[in-house]
């Protein structure tokens, strides 16, 4: 084994925001519009307001915890330190599902987009090709991967803004009375239960705003930068998602006339901009897949690194950092290999893994803030109670409602994965008679 390297503090606020936006994938707004519009009877922007409110409370909890524990393990570390080491391991194990599933989903989307354009090329080539590219970029250095992602994220936003401008132009030419219509937000067709069901689906659009917490040990002044990054990623994403869907919904109050509801956005792109814009729109979708896949692999490898460094999983492999590239190279390769399971899964199955893992993380980060308040926070003022108790409870309440929306397939896969983790921990800790290794937290200010 070569000499051990270490993670380097080199990321600024801009780098962190870019990685968060890339993971969250701004273009995801187009993937879900048709489906959610049908579910909510034409109230997608209102559903986004609802889920955005819920996400902000959870983002606030992440900001609280990362100030306390600015290390790579994210919610795994927060739970381990605040509640119990055994619970922390299980939470990390379950959360890993979301980090693992997103590279698989992006590989599947790449196959879908590219196979439609190049039907004569075997589909597996697109999956293997995308995973190989993002693996190489992540190995050679986080800052290089971040700079590549900056260009990819900017391209997505430029296309999104262009989409909005063309949509507004179509509204003014065809239905000027709907330019500032309130029907897209609230109408007589609005149903509360349907709105919450749509919001649960849209929660997937925000998955990734929390992933930047795994970059804490590679960020300059993480106690200041990471909380700001979490809030700004959620805010920028929320504004973008609402703006795009408001004008889309204003132009198309219903999606029943589209040939494919899941592919409503590409149809809209062709209607408002012709075949030329549709080509750029498709390119944006592929850019989104590449950027999100790269960011997801980065976050997953850092989570494995934190657990490997603790000795919970083999340290020589998972806790290793390459001395030249300063990246956890074995973890990156392992994530790439596991992502190849996209060759055997479909999009629905991969999405189910994300749901269970992400909702687990969101639930426990809110719980950690509450537990931290009673165990470690000595101040009992009115404002501290609002900050450490009321806000996390509101965030937890929203997330618990999202849990109800999970289908049986998601829950079954999640329970099986959880039982595997409990079994591993059972033997690792000699039948729970000893605690698993804990993070040796040591703040390194840069």
GROMACS .gro file of C-alpha atoms in nm:
model
  446
    1UNK     CA    1   0.000   0.000   0.000
    2UNK     CA    2   0.131   0.344  -0.095
    3UNK     CA    3   0.192   0.619   0.157
    4UNK     CA    4  -0.135   0.758   0.288
    5UNK     CA    5  -0.248   1.099   0.168
    6UNK     CA    6  -0.506   1.323   0.330
    7UNK     CA    7  -0.802   1.536   0.233
    8UNK     CA    8  -0.706   1.896   0.158
    9UNK     CA    9  -0.898   2.212   0.250
   10UNK     CA   10  -0.933   2.380  -0.089
   11UNK     CA   11  -1.303   2.448  -0.152
   12UNK     CA   12  -1.462   2.792  -0.123
   13UNK     CA   13  -1.829   2.888  -0.090
   14UNK     CA   14  -1.862   2.902  -0.469
   15UNK     CA   15  -1.722   2.548  -0.507
   16UNK     CA   16  -1.959   2.417  -0.240
   17UNK     CA   17  -2.265   2.582  -0.398
   18UNK     CA   18  -2.170   2.445  -0.741
   19UNK     CA   19  -2.136   2.089  -0.608
   20UNK     CA   20  -2.469   2.118  -0.427
   21UNK     CA   21  -2.650   2.250  -0.735
   22UNK     CA   22  -2.486   1.986  -0.953
   23UNK     CA   23  -2.595   1.710  -0.717
   24UNK     CA   24  -2.946   1.852  -0.693
   25UNK     CA   25  -2.955   1.889  -1.074
   26UNK     CA   26  -3.153   2.202  -1.176
   27UNK     CA   27  -3.275   2.020  -1.488
   28UNK     CA   28  -3.470   1.777  -1.268
   29UNK     CA   29  -3.751   2.032  -1.277
   30UNK     CA   30  -3.824   1.925  -1.633
   31UNK     CA   31  -3.818   1.552  -1.557
   32UNK     CA   32  -4.105   1.572  -1.308
   33UNK     CA   33  -4.327   1.850  -1.446
   34UNK     CA   34  -4.568   1.638  -1.647
   35UNK     CA   35  -4.624   1.378  -1.376
   36UNK     CA   36  -4.672   1.628  -1.092
   37UNK     CA   37  -4.895   1.852  -1.305
   38UNK     CA   38  -5.129   1.559  -1.357
   39UNK     CA   39  -5.124   1.462  -0.987
   40UNK     CA   40  -5.192   1.818  -0.865
   41UNK     CA   41  -5.440   1.910  -1.141
   42UNK     CA   42  -5.215   2.185  -1.270
   43UNK     CA   43  -5.058   2.327  -0.950
   44UNK     CA   44  -4.690   2.234  -0.977
   45UNK     CA   45  -4.553   2.574  -0.860
   46UNK     CA   46  -4.775   2.561  -0.550
   47UNK     CA   47  -4.647   2.211  -0.473
   48UNK     CA   48  -4.293   2.348  -0.504
   49UNK     CA   49  -4.371   2.622  -0.251
   50UNK     CA   50  -4.493   2.356  -0.009
   51UNK     CA   51  -4.193   2.125  -0.038
   52UNK     CA   52  -3.951   2.421  -0.044
   53UNK     CA   53  -4.087   2.534   0.293
   54UNK     CA   54  -4.028   2.187   0.434
   55UNK     CA   55  -3.676   2.169   0.291
   56UNK     CA   56  -3.579   2.504   0.441
   57UNK     CA   57  -3.651   2.380   0.794
   58UNK     CA   58  -3.440   2.068   0.733
   59UNK     CA   59  -3.164   2.281   0.575
   60UNK     CA   60  -3.165   2.489   0.893
   61UNK     CA   61  -3.106   2.171   1.095
   62UNK     CA   62  -2.815   2.070   0.871
   63UNK     CA   63  -2.663   2.414   0.923
   64UNK     CA   64  -2.686   2.373   1.300
   65UNK     CA   65  -2.520   2.031   1.300
   66UNK     CA   66  -2.240   2.108   1.056
   67UNK     CA   67  -2.130   2.397   1.278
   68UNK     CA   68  -2.096   2.146   1.560
   69UNK     CA   69  -1.936   1.865   1.357
   70UNK     CA   70  -1.769   1.994   1.036
   71UNK     CA   71  -1.644   1.653   0.920
   72UNK     CA   72  -1.709   1.430   0.619
   73UNK     CA   73  -1.964   1.193   0.768
   74UNK     CA   74  -2.270   1.422   0.747
   75UNK     CA   75  -2.581   1.278   0.919
   76UNK     CA   76  -2.387   0.961   1.005
   77UNK     CA   77  -2.151   1.165   1.221
   78UNK     CA   78  -2.426   1.385   1.366
   79UNK     CA   79  -2.628   1.083   1.483
   80UNK     CA   80  -2.320   0.901   1.612
   81UNK     CA   81  -2.207   1.196   1.820
   82UNK     CA   82  -2.546   1.322   1.934
   83UNK     CA   83  -2.746   1.003   1.990
   84UNK     CA   84  -2.561   0.673   1.985
   85UNK     CA   85  -2.269   0.522   1.786
   86UNK     CA   86  -2.473   0.215   1.688
   87UNK     CA   87  -2.765   0.425   1.565
   88UNK     CA   88  -2.517   0.648   1.382
   89UNK     CA   89  -2.382   0.350   1.192
   90UNK     CA   90  -2.728   0.230   1.089
   91UNK     CA   91  -2.829   0.581   0.977
   92UNK     CA   92  -2.509   0.609   0.773
   93UNK     CA   93  -2.572   0.266   0.625
   94UNK     CA   94  -2.929   0.358   0.520
   95UNK     CA   95  -2.834   0.705   0.396
   96UNK     CA   96  -2.574   0.547   0.173
   97UNK     CA   97  -2.864   0.411  -0.034
   98UNK     CA   98  -2.947   0.761  -0.159
   99UNK     CA   99  -2.584   0.842  -0.238
  100UNK     CA  100  -2.542   0.511  -0.421
  101UNK     CA  101  -2.868   0.528  -0.614
  102UNK     CA  102  -2.817   0.870  -0.772
  103UNK     CA  103  -2.518   0.771  -0.990
  104UNK     CA  104  -2.729   0.473  -1.100
  105UNK     CA  105  -3.023   0.700  -1.186
  106UNK     CA  106  -2.802   0.934  -1.388
  107UNK     CA  107  -2.656   0.639  -1.577
  108UNK     CA  108  -3.009   0.518  -1.650
  109UNK     CA  109  -3.113   0.864  -1.772
  110UNK     CA  110  -2.807   0.881  -1.995
  111UNK     CA  111  -2.909   0.550  -2.147
  112UNK     CA  112  -3.266   0.675  -2.203
  113UNK     CA  113  -3.164   1.004  -2.368
  114UNK     CA  114  -2.881   0.870  -2.582
  115UNK     CA  115  -3.052   0.549  -2.688
  116UNK     CA  116  -3.337   0.758  -2.826
  117UNK     CA  117  -3.092   0.953  -3.042
  118UNK     CA  118  -2.866   0.661  -3.132
  119UNK     CA  119  -3.089   0.351  -3.133
  120UNK     CA  120  -2.833   0.134  -3.316
  121UNK     CA  121  -2.573   0.157  -3.038
  122UNK     CA  122  -2.607  -0.096  -2.751
  123UNK     CA  123  -2.764   0.068  -2.447
  124UNK     CA  124  -2.506  -0.065  -2.200
  125UNK     CA  125  -2.235   0.146  -2.365
  126UNK     CA  126  -2.397   0.468  -2.242
  127UNK     CA  127  -2.418   0.341  -1.883
  128UNK     CA  128  -2.060   0.217  -1.871
  129UNK     CA  129  -1.933   0.525  -2.055
  130UNK     CA  130  -2.093   0.778  -1.818
  131UNK     CA  131  -1.974   0.594  -1.505
  132UNK     CA  132  -1.620   0.568  -1.645
  133UNK     CA  133  -1.602   0.942  -1.720
  134UNK     CA  134  -1.727   1.060  -1.380
  135UNK     CA  135  -1.503   0.807  -1.202
  136UNK     CA  136  -1.190   0.935  -1.376
  137UNK     CA  137  -1.279   1.301  -1.313
  138UNK     CA  138  -1.341   1.234  -0.943
  139UNK     CA  139  -1.016   1.040  -0.904
  140UNK     CA  140  -0.787   1.303  -1.050
  141UNK     CA  141  -0.904   1.569  -0.807
  142UNK     CA  142  -1.206   1.724  -0.639
  143UNK     CA  143  -1.125   2.077  -0.751
  144UNK     CA  144  -1.100   1.968  -1.116
  145UNK     CA  145  -1.433   1.789  -1.086
  146UNK     CA  146  -1.583   2.099  -0.923
  147UNK     CA  147  -1.460   2.329  -1.199
  148UNK     CA  148  -1.605   2.096  -1.462
  149UNK     CA  149  -1.932   2.095  -1.270
  150UNK     CA  150  -1.933   2.478  -1.265
  151UNK     CA  151  -1.950   2.485  -1.644
  152UNK     CA  152  -2.214   2.213  -1.651
  153UNK     CA  153  -2.433   2.387  -1.392
  154UNK     CA  154  -2.404   2.723  -1.571
  155UNK     CA  155  -2.511   2.556  -1.896
  156UNK     CA  156  -2.819   2.414  -1.724
  157UNK     CA  157  -2.917   2.754  -1.583
  158UNK     CA  158  -2.865   2.927  -1.918
  159UNK     CA  159  -3.091   2.672  -2.085
  160UNK     CA  160  -3.345   2.704  -1.803
  161UNK     CA  161  -3.354   3.084  -1.837
  162UNK     CA  162  -3.386   3.050  -2.216
  163UNK     CA  163  -3.673   2.805  -2.160
  164UNK     CA  164  -3.851   3.060  -1.940
  165UNK     CA  165  -3.800   3.343  -2.192
  166UNK     CA  166  -3.940   3.133  -2.478
  167UNK     CA  167  -4.232   3.025  -2.257
  168UNK     CA  168  -4.313   3.387  -2.168
  169UNK     CA  169  -4.297   3.478  -2.538
  170UNK     CA  170  -4.545   3.200  -2.619
  171UNK     CA  171  -4.779   3.315  -2.339
  172UNK     CA  172  -4.775   3.675  -2.462
  173UNK     CA  173  -4.842   3.567  -2.821
  174UNK     CA  174  -5.104   3.301  -2.752
  175UNK     CA  175  -5.258   3.359  -2.406
  176UNK     CA  176  -5.157   3.707  -2.277
  177UNK     CA  177  -5.431   3.695  -2.011
  178UNK     CA  178  -5.243   3.408  -1.840
  179UNK     CA  179  -4.910   3.593  -1.804
  180UNK     CA  180  -4.973   3.677  -1.437
  181UNK     CA  181  -5.256   3.435  -1.378
  182UNK     CA  182  -5.315   3.302  -1.027
  183UNK     CA  183  -5.463   2.977  -1.166
  184UNK     CA  184  -5.118   2.815  -1.168
  185UNK     CA  185  -5.098   2.874  -0.792
  186UNK     CA  186  -5.454   2.828  -0.671
  187UNK     CA  187  -5.778   2.750  -0.848
  188UNK     CA  188  -6.109   2.578  -0.791
  189UNK     CA  189  -5.946   2.246  -0.892
  190UNK     CA  190  -5.695   2.261  -0.607
  191UNK     CA  191  -5.710   1.954  -0.381
  192UNK     CA  192  -5.503   1.958  -0.062
  193UNK     CA  193  -5.427   1.584  -0.052
  194UNK     CA  194  -5.327   1.587  -0.418
  195UNK     CA  195  -5.107   1.890  -0.356
  196UNK     CA  196  -4.920   1.712  -0.076
  197UNK     CA  197  -4.885   1.402  -0.295
  198UNK     CA  198  -4.726   1.618  -0.564
  199UNK     CA  199  -4.501   1.784  -0.309
  200UNK     CA  200  -4.380   1.441  -0.196
  201UNK     CA  201  -4.278   1.363  -0.554
  202UNK     CA  202  -4.105   1.698  -0.590
  203UNK     CA  203  -3.898   1.635  -0.276
  204UNK     CA  204  -3.667   1.438  -0.505
  205UNK     CA  205  -3.583   1.765  -0.685
  206UNK     CA  206  -3.415   1.897  -0.369
  207UNK     CA  207  -3.222   1.583  -0.280
  208UNK     CA  208  -2.859   1.690  -0.288
  209UNK     CA  209  -2.875   2.023  -0.104
  210UNK     CA  210  -2.752   1.832   0.204
  211UNK     CA  211  -2.480   1.638   0.020
  212UNK     CA  212  -2.231   1.924   0.052
  213UNK     CA  213  -2.198   1.845   0.423
  214UNK     CA  214  -1.982   1.550   0.317
  215UNK     CA  215  -1.727   1.803   0.184
  216UNK     CA  216  -1.671   1.969   0.523
  217UNK     CA  217  -1.313   1.843   0.564
  218UNK     CA  218  -1.218   1.975   0.220
  219UNK     CA  219  -1.377   2.317   0.268
  220UNK     CA  220  -1.205   2.630   0.395
  221UNK     CA  221  -1.374   2.751   0.717
  222UNK     CA  222  -1.645   2.481   0.703
  223UNK     CA  223  -1.836   2.612   1.006
  224UNK     CA  224  -1.912   2.930   0.812
  225UNK     CA  225  -1.912   2.812   0.452
  226UNK     CA  226  -2.113   2.487   0.470
  227UNK     CA  227  -2.422   2.631   0.649
  228UNK     CA  228  -2.429   2.922   0.402
  229UNK     CA  229  -2.386   2.679   0.114
  230UNK     CA  230  -2.674   2.457   0.232
  231UNK     CA  231  -2.913   2.751   0.260
  232UNK     CA  232  -2.808   2.908  -0.072
  233UNK     CA  233  -2.830   2.580  -0.264
  234UNK     CA  234  -3.183   2.521  -0.135
  235UNK     CA  235  -3.282   2.885  -0.200
  236UNK     CA  236  -3.139   2.902  -0.553
  237UNK     CA  237  -3.294   2.567  -0.641
  238UNK     CA  238  -3.633   2.666  -0.495
  239UNK     CA  239  -3.646   2.997  -0.685
  240UNK     CA  240  -3.539   2.830  -1.010
  241UNK     CA  241  -3.787   2.542  -0.976
  242UNK     CA  242  -4.078   2.774  -0.892
  243UNK     CA  243  -4.005   3.024  -1.171
  244UNK     CA  244  -3.973   2.762  -1.443
  245UNK     CA  245  -4.283   2.568  -1.342
  246UNK     CA  246  -4.494   2.881  -1.289
  247UNK     CA  247  -4.458   2.986  -1.652
  248UNK     CA  248  -4.480   2.629  -1.780
  249UNK     CA  249  -4.804   2.578  -1.588
  250UNK     CA  250  -4.937   2.915  -1.704
  251UNK     CA  251  -4.882   2.818  -2.066
  252UNK     CA  252  -5.012   2.462  -2.019
  253UNK     CA  253  -5.274   2.449  -1.739
  254UNK     CA  254  -5.320   2.077  -1.809
  255UNK     CA  255  -5.092   1.812  -1.959
  256UNK     CA  256  -5.359   1.574  -2.080
  257UNK     CA  257  -5.297   1.672  -2.442
  258UNK     CA  258  -4.934   1.556  -2.443
  259UNK     CA  259  -4.836   1.226  -2.606
  260UNK     CA  260  -4.620   1.127  -2.309
  261UNK     CA  261  -4.683   1.287  -1.970
  262UNK     CA  262  -4.338   1.181  -1.843
  263UNK     CA  263  -4.185   1.347  -2.150
  264UNK     CA  264  -4.403   1.659  -2.140
  265UNK     CA  265  -4.108   1.895  -2.099
  266UNK     CA  266  -3.930   1.796  -2.423
  267UNK     CA  267  -4.262   1.835  -2.606
  268UNK     CA  268  -4.300   2.182  -2.457
  269UNK     CA  269  -3.941   2.266  -2.555
  270UNK     CA  270  -4.018   2.177  -2.915
  271UNK     CA  271  -4.343   2.377  -2.915
  272UNK     CA  272  -4.185   2.696  -2.781
  273UNK     CA  273  -3.848   2.680  -2.959
  274UNK     CA  274  -3.866   2.434  -3.246
  275UNK     CA  275  -3.629   2.148  -3.323
  276UNK     CA  276  -3.317   2.361  -3.274
  277UNK     CA  277  -3.403   2.447  -2.915
  278UNK     CA  278  -3.511   2.088  -2.856
  279UNK     CA  279  -3.158   1.979  -2.953
  280UNK     CA  280  -3.008   2.219  -2.698
  281UNK     CA  281  -3.266   2.108  -2.442
  282UNK     CA  282  -3.164   1.743  -2.489
  283UNK     CA  283  -2.798   1.845  -2.452
  284UNK     CA  284  -2.891   2.016  -2.125
  285UNK     CA  285  -3.050   1.697  -2.000
  286UNK     CA  286  -2.729   1.505  -2.073
  287UNK     CA  287  -2.519   1.775  -1.905
  288UNK     CA  288  -2.744   1.746  -1.600
  289UNK     CA  289  -2.690   1.371  -1.589
  290UNK     CA  290  -2.311   1.412  -1.603
  291UNK     CA  291  -2.294   1.688  -1.340
  292UNK     CA  292  -2.530   1.520  -1.096
  293UNK     CA  293  -2.360   1.182  -1.137
  294UNK     CA  294  -2.019   1.335  -1.068
  295UNK     CA  295  -2.138   1.516  -0.755
  296UNK     CA  296  -2.322   1.207  -0.627
  297UNK     CA  297  -2.014   0.988  -0.663
  298UNK     CA  298  -1.807   1.251  -0.480
  299UNK     CA  299  -2.047   1.260  -0.184
  300UNK     CA  300  -2.081   0.882  -0.161
  301UNK     CA  301  -1.704   0.833  -0.162
  302UNK     CA  302  -1.664   1.086   0.124
  303UNK     CA  303  -1.929   0.913   0.332
  304UNK     CA  304  -1.745   0.582   0.288
  305UNK     CA  305  -1.422   0.759   0.377
  306UNK     CA  306  -1.565   0.884   0.708
  307UNK     CA  307  -1.687   0.536   0.799
  308UNK     CA  308  -1.362   0.374   0.686
  309UNK     CA  309  -1.149   0.617   0.882
  310UNK     CA  310  -1.348   0.520   1.193
  311UNK     CA  311  -1.269   0.154   1.131
  312UNK     CA  312  -1.636   0.060   1.103
  313UNK     CA  313  -1.560  -0.071   0.755
  314UNK     CA  314  -1.205  -0.182   0.657
  315UNK     CA  315  -0.982   0.120   0.707
  316UNK     CA  316  -0.701   0.016   0.470
  317UNK     CA  317  -0.943   0.038   0.180
  318UNK     CA  318  -1.218   0.283   0.272
  319UNK     CA  319  -1.004   0.516   0.483
  320UNK     CA  320  -0.729   0.544   0.223
  321UNK     CA  321  -0.653   0.874   0.046
  322UNK     CA  322  -0.425   0.874  -0.259
  323UNK     CA  323  -0.104   1.071  -0.180
  324UNK     CA  324  -0.091   1.240  -0.522
  325UNK     CA  325  -0.456   1.312  -0.600
  326UNK     CA  326  -0.566   1.359  -0.236
  327UNK     CA  327  -0.889   1.174  -0.310
  328UNK     CA  328  -1.030   0.849  -0.161
  329UNK     CA  329  -0.953   0.662  -0.482
  330UNK     CA  330  -1.069   0.315  -0.374
  331UNK     CA  331  -1.405   0.452  -0.259
  332UNK     CA  332  -1.456   0.633  -0.589
  333UNK     CA  333  -1.384   0.315  -0.784
  334UNK     CA  334  -1.613   0.109  -0.558
  335UNK     CA  335  -1.898   0.356  -0.608
  336UNK     CA  336  -1.840   0.339  -0.983
  337UNK     CA  337  -1.853  -0.040  -0.983
  338UNK     CA  338  -2.169  -0.046  -0.770
  339UNK     CA  339  -2.331   0.209  -1.001
  340UNK     CA  340  -2.298  -0.047  -1.280
  341UNK     CA  341  -2.599  -0.217  -1.122
  342UNK     CA  342  -2.789   0.031  -1.340
  343UNK     CA  343  -2.743  -0.235  -1.608
  344UNK     CA  344  -2.991  -0.451  -1.414
  345UNK     CA  345  -3.232  -0.198  -1.255
  346UNK     CA  346  -3.494   0.036  -1.394
  347UNK     CA  347  -3.555   0.400  -1.308
  348UNK     CA  348  -3.841   0.330  -1.066
  349UNK     CA  349  -3.635   0.084  -0.861
  350UNK     CA  350  -3.336   0.318  -0.839
  351UNK     CA  351  -3.560   0.608  -0.737
  352UNK     CA  352  -3.707   0.394  -0.459
  353UNK     CA  353  -3.361   0.356  -0.308
  354UNK     CA  354  -3.316   0.735  -0.305
  355UNK     CA  355  -3.651   0.792  -0.132
  356UNK     CA  356  -3.580   0.564   0.162
  357UNK     CA  357  -3.222   0.680   0.214
  358UNK     CA  358  -3.292   1.052   0.178
  359UNK     CA  359  -3.596   1.057   0.406
  360UNK     CA  360  -3.395   0.870   0.670
  361UNK     CA  361  -3.124   1.137   0.655
  362UNK     CA  362  -3.377   1.423   0.668
  363UNK     CA  363  -3.556   1.269   0.965
  364UNK     CA  364  -3.244   1.209   1.173
  365UNK     CA  365  -3.080   1.544   1.112
  366UNK     CA  366  -3.389   1.712   1.259
  367UNK     CA  367  -3.391   1.465   1.548
  368UNK     CA  368  -3.020   1.531   1.610
  369UNK     CA  369  -3.082   1.903   1.655
  370UNK     CA  370  -3.358   1.830   1.908
  371UNK     CA  371  -3.145   1.578   2.101
  372UNK     CA  372  -2.847   1.812   2.092
  373UNK     CA  373  -3.063   2.086   2.244
  374UNK     CA  374  -3.154   1.874   2.547
  375UNK     CA  375  -2.816   1.701   2.592
  376UNK     CA  376  -2.555   1.964   2.514
  377UNK     CA  377  -2.714   2.306   2.466
  378UNK     CA  378  -2.714   2.482   2.801
  379UNK     CA  379  -2.900   2.794   2.692
  380UNK     CA  380  -3.278   2.769   2.739
  381UNK     CA  381  -3.392   3.104   2.603
  382UNK     CA  382  -3.705   3.155   2.397
  383UNK     CA  383  -3.506   3.201   2.075
  384UNK     CA  384  -3.292   2.894   2.135
  385UNK     CA  385  -3.606   2.689   2.192
  386UNK     CA  386  -3.746   2.811   1.857
  387UNK     CA  387  -3.416   2.742   1.683
  388UNK     CA  388  -3.335   2.402   1.835
  389UNK     CA  389  -3.681   2.263   1.904
  390UNK     CA  390  -3.967   2.423   1.711
  391UNK     CA  391  -3.799   2.452   1.371
  392UNK     CA  392  -3.662   2.094   1.371
  393UNK     CA  393  -4.002   1.963   1.480
  394UNK     CA  394  -4.166   2.141   1.187
  395UNK     CA  395  -3.906   1.998   0.951
  396UNK     CA  396  -3.952   1.651   1.100
  397UNK     CA  397  -4.328   1.678   1.064
  398UNK     CA  398  -4.299   1.753   0.693
  399UNK     CA  399  -4.057   1.465   0.642
  400UNK     CA  400  -4.281   1.221   0.830
  401UNK     CA  401  -4.559   1.308   0.590
  402UNK     CA  402  -4.325   1.233   0.301
  403UNK     CA  403  -4.257   0.892   0.459
  404UNK     CA  404  -4.628   0.815   0.424
  405UNK     CA  405  -4.598   0.870   0.049
  406UNK     CA  406  -4.345   0.589   0.004
  407UNK     CA  407  -4.471   0.285  -0.184
  408UNK     CA  408  -4.436  -0.075  -0.065
  409UNK     CA  409  -4.143  -0.146  -0.299
  410UNK     CA  410  -3.940   0.142  -0.148
  411UNK     CA  411  -4.012   0.033   0.207
  412UNK     CA  412  -3.934  -0.334   0.134
  413UNK     CA  413  -3.596  -0.255  -0.022
  414UNK     CA  414  -3.514  -0.013   0.259
  415UNK     CA  415  -3.601  -0.259   0.533
  416UNK     CA  416  -3.393  -0.535   0.370
  417UNK     CA  417  -3.095  -0.301   0.339
  418UNK     CA  418  -3.140  -0.186   0.701
  419UNK     CA  419  -3.147  -0.545   0.829
  420UNK     CA  420  -2.823  -0.619   0.642
  421UNK     CA  421  -2.663  -0.322   0.816
  422UNK     CA  422  -2.789  -0.429   1.158
  423UNK     CA  423  -2.653  -0.780   1.097
  424UNK     CA  424  -2.311  -0.646   0.999
  425UNK     CA  425  -2.298  -0.421   1.306
  426UNK     CA  426  -2.411  -0.712   1.525
  427UNK     CA  427  -2.099  -0.913   1.440
  428UNK     CA  428  -1.868  -0.611   1.411
  429UNK     CA  429  -1.941  -0.509   1.770
  430UNK     CA  430  -1.933  -0.865   1.908
  431UNK     CA  431  -2.311  -0.889   1.950
  432UNK     CA  432  -2.344  -0.522   2.054
  433UNK     CA  433  -2.120  -0.575   2.358
  434UNK     CA  434  -1.882  -0.299   2.247
  435UNK     CA  435  -1.925   0.031   2.073
  436UNK     CA  436  -1.822   0.079   1.710
  437UNK     CA  437  -1.520   0.306   1.656
  438UNK     CA  438  -1.603   0.676   1.666
  439UNK     CA  439  -1.478   0.973   1.469
  440UNK     CA  440  -1.170   1.133   1.617
  441UNK     CA  441  -1.304   1.484   1.572
  442UNK     CA  442  -1.035   1.744   1.550
  443UNK     CA  443  -1.116   2.081   1.403
  444UNK     CA  444  -0.866   2.201   1.143
  445UNK     CA  445  -0.909   2.571   1.070
  446UNK     CA  446  -0.763   2.688   0.741
   0.00000   0.00000   0.00000
